[in-house]
CSV table of N, CA and C in Angstrom, one decimal:
chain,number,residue,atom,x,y,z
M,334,UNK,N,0.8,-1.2,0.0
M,334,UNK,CA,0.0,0.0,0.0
M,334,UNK,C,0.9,1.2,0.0
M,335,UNK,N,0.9,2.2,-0.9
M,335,UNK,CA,1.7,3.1,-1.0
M,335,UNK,C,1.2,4.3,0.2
M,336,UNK,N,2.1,4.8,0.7
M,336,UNK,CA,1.4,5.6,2.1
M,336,UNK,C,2.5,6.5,2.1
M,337,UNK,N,2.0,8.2,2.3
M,337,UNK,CA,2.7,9.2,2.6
M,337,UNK,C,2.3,10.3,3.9
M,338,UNK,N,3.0,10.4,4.5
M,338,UNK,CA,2.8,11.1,5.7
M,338,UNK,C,3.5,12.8,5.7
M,339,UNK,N,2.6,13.8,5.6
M,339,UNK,CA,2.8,15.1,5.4
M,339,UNK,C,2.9,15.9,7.3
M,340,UNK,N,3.6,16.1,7.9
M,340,UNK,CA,3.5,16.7,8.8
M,340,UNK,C,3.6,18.5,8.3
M,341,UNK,N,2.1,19.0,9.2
M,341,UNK,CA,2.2,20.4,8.8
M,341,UNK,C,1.7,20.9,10.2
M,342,UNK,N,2.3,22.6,10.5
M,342,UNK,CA,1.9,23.1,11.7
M,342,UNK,C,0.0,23.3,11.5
M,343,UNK,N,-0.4,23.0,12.9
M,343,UNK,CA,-1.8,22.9,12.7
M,343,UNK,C,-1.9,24.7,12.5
M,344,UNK,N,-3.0,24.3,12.1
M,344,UNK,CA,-3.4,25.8,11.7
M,344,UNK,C,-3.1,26.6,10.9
M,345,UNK,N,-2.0,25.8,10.0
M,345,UNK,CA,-1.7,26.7,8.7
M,345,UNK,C,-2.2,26.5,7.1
M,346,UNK,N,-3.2,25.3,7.4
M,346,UNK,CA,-3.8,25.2,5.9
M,346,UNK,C,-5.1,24.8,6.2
M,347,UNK,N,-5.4,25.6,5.0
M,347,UNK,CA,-7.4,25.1,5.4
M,347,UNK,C,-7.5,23.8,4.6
M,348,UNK,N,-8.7,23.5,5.0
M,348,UNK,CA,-10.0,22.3,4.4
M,348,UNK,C,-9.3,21.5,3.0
M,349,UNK,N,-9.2,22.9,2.2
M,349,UNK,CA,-9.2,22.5,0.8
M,349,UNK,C,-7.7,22.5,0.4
M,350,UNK,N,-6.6,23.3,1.3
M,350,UNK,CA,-5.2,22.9,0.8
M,350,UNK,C,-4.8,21.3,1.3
M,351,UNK,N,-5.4,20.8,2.6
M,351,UNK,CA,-4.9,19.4,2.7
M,351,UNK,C,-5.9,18.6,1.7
M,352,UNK,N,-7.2,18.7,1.2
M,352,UNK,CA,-7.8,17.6,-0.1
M,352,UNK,C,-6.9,18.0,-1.0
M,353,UNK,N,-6.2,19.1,-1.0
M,353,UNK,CA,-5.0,19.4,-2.2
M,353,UNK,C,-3.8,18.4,-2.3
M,354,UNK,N,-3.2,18.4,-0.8
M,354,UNK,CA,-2.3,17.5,-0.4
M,354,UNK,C,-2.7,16.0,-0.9
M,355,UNK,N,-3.6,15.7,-0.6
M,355,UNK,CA,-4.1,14.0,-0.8
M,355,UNK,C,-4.3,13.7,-1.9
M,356,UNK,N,-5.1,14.7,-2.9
M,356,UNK,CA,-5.4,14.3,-4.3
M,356,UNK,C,-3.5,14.5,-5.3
M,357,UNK,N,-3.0,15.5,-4.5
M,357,UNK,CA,-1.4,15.5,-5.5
M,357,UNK,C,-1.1,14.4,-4.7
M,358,UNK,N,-0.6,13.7,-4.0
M,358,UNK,CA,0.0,12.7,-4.0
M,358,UNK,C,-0.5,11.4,-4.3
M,359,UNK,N,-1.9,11.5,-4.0
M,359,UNK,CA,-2.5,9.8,-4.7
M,359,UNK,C,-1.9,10.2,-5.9
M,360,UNK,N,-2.5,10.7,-6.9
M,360,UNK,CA,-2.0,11.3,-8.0
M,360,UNK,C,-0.2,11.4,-8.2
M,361,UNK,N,0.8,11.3,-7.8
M,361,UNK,CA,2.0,10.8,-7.8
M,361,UNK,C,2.3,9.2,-7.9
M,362,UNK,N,1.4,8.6,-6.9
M,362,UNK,CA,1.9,7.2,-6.3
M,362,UNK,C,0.9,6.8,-7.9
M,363,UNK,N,-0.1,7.1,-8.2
M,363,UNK,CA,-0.8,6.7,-9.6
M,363,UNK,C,-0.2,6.9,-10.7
M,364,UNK,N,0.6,7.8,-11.0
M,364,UNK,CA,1.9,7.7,-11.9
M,364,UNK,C,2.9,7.1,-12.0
M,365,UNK,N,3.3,6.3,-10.8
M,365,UNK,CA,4.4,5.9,-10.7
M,365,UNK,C,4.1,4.3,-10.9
M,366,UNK,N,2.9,3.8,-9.8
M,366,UNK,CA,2.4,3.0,-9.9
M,366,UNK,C,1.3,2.3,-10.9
M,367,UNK,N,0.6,3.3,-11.6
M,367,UNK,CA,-0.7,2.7,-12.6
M,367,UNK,C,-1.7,3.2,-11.3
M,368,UNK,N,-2.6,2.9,-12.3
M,368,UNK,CA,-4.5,3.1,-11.7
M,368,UNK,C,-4.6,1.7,-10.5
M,369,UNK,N,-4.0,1.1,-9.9
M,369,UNK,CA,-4.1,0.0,-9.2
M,369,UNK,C,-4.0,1.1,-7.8
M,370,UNK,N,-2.8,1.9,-7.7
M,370,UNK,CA,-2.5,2.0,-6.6
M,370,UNK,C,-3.2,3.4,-5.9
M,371,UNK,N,-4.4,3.9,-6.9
M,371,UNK,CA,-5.2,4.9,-6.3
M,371,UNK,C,-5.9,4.1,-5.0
M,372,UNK,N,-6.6,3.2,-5.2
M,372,UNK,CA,-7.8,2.7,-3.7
M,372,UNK,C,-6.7,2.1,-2.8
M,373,UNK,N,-5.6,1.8,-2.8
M,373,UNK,CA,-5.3,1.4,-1.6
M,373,UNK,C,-3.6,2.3,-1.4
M,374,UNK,N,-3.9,3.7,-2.4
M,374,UNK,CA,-2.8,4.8,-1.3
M,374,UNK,C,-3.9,5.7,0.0
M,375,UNK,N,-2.6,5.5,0.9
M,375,UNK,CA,-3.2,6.0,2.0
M,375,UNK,C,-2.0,7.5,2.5
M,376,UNK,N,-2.9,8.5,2.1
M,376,UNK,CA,-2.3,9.8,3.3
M,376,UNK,C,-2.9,10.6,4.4
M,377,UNK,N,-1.7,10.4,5.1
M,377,UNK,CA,-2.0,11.3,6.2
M,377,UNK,C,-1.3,12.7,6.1
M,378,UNK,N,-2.2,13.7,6.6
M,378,UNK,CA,-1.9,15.0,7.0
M,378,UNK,C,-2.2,15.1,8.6
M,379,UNK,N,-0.7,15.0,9.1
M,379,UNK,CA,-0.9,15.5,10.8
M,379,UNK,C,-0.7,16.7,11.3
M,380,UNK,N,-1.2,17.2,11.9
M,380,UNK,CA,-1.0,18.6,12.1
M,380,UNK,C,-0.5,18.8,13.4
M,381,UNK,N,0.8,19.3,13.5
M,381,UNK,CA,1.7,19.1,15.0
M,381,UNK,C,1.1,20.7,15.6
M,382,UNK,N,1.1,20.6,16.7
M,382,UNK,CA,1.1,21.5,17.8
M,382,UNK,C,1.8,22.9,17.5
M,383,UNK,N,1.0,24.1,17.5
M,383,UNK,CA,2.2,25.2,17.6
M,383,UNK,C,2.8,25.0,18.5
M,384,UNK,N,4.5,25.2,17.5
M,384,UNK,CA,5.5,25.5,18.7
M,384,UNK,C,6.0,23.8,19.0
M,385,UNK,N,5.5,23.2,17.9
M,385,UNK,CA,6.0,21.6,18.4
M,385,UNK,C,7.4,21.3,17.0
M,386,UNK,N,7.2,22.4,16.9
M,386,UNK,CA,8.3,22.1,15.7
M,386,UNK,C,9.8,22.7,15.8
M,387,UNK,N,10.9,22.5,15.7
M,387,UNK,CA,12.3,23.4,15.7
M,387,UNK,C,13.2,22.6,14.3
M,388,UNK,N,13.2,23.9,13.8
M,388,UNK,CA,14.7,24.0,13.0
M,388,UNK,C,15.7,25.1,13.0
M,389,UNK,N,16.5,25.1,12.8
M,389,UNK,CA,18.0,25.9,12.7
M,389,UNK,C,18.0,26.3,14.3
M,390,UNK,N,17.9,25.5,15.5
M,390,UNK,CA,17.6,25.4,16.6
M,390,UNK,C,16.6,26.6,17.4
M,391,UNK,N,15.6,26.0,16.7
M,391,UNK,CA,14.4,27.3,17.6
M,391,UNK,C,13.3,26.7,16.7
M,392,UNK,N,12.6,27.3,18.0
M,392,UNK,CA,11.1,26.9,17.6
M,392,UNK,C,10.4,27.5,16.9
M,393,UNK,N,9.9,26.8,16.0
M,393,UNK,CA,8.7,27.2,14.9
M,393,UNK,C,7.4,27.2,15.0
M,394,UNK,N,7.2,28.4,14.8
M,394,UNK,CA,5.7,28.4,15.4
M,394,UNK,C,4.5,28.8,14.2
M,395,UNK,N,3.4,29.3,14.1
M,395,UNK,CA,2.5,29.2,12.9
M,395,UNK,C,2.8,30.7,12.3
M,396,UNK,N,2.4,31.8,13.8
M,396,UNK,CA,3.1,33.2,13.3
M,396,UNK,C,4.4,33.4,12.5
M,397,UNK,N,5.4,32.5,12.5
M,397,UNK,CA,6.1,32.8,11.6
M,397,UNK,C,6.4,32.5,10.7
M,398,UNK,N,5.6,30.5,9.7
M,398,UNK,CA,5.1,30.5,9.3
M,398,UNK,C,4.2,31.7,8.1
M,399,UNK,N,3.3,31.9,8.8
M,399,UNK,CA,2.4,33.0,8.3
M,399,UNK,C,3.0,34.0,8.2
M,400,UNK,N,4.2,34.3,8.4
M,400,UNK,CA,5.1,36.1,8.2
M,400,UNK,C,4.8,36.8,9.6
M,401,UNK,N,3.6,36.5,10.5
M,401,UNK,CA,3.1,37.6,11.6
M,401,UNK,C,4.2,37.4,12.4
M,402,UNK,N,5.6,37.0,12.6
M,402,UNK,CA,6.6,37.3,13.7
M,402,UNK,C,8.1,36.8,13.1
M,403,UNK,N,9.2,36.9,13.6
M,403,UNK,CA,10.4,37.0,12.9
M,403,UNK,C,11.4,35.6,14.0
């Protein structure tokens, strides 16, 4: 079963950008794979916690994400 896992900060994409997420990647693993492997690709979009995230050592939060802090 082809399966992809997208971690995104909660609160930073609406309704229709994660059905965006799902349908582009079924849609990858269906290219790669053929029309078999649409009904049994599985994705997840989890949505971590503000502030559950750190790179370049510091935490990442949704405001800065979204530009609202530095």
């Amino acid at each position: 079963m082809p399966f992809a896992n997208f971690k995104v900060p909660a609160g930073t994409l609406s309704d229709e950008q994660k059905q965006h997420i799902v349908n582009t990647a079924t849609d990858l693993y269906v290219q790669l794979y053929g029309e078999i492997a649409r009904p049994n690709t599985l994705i997840l979009v989890d949505e971590v916690p503000d502030g559950g995230w750190g790179i370049g050592g510091r935490v990442l939060t949704a405001a800065m994400i979204n530009g609202d802090a530095s």
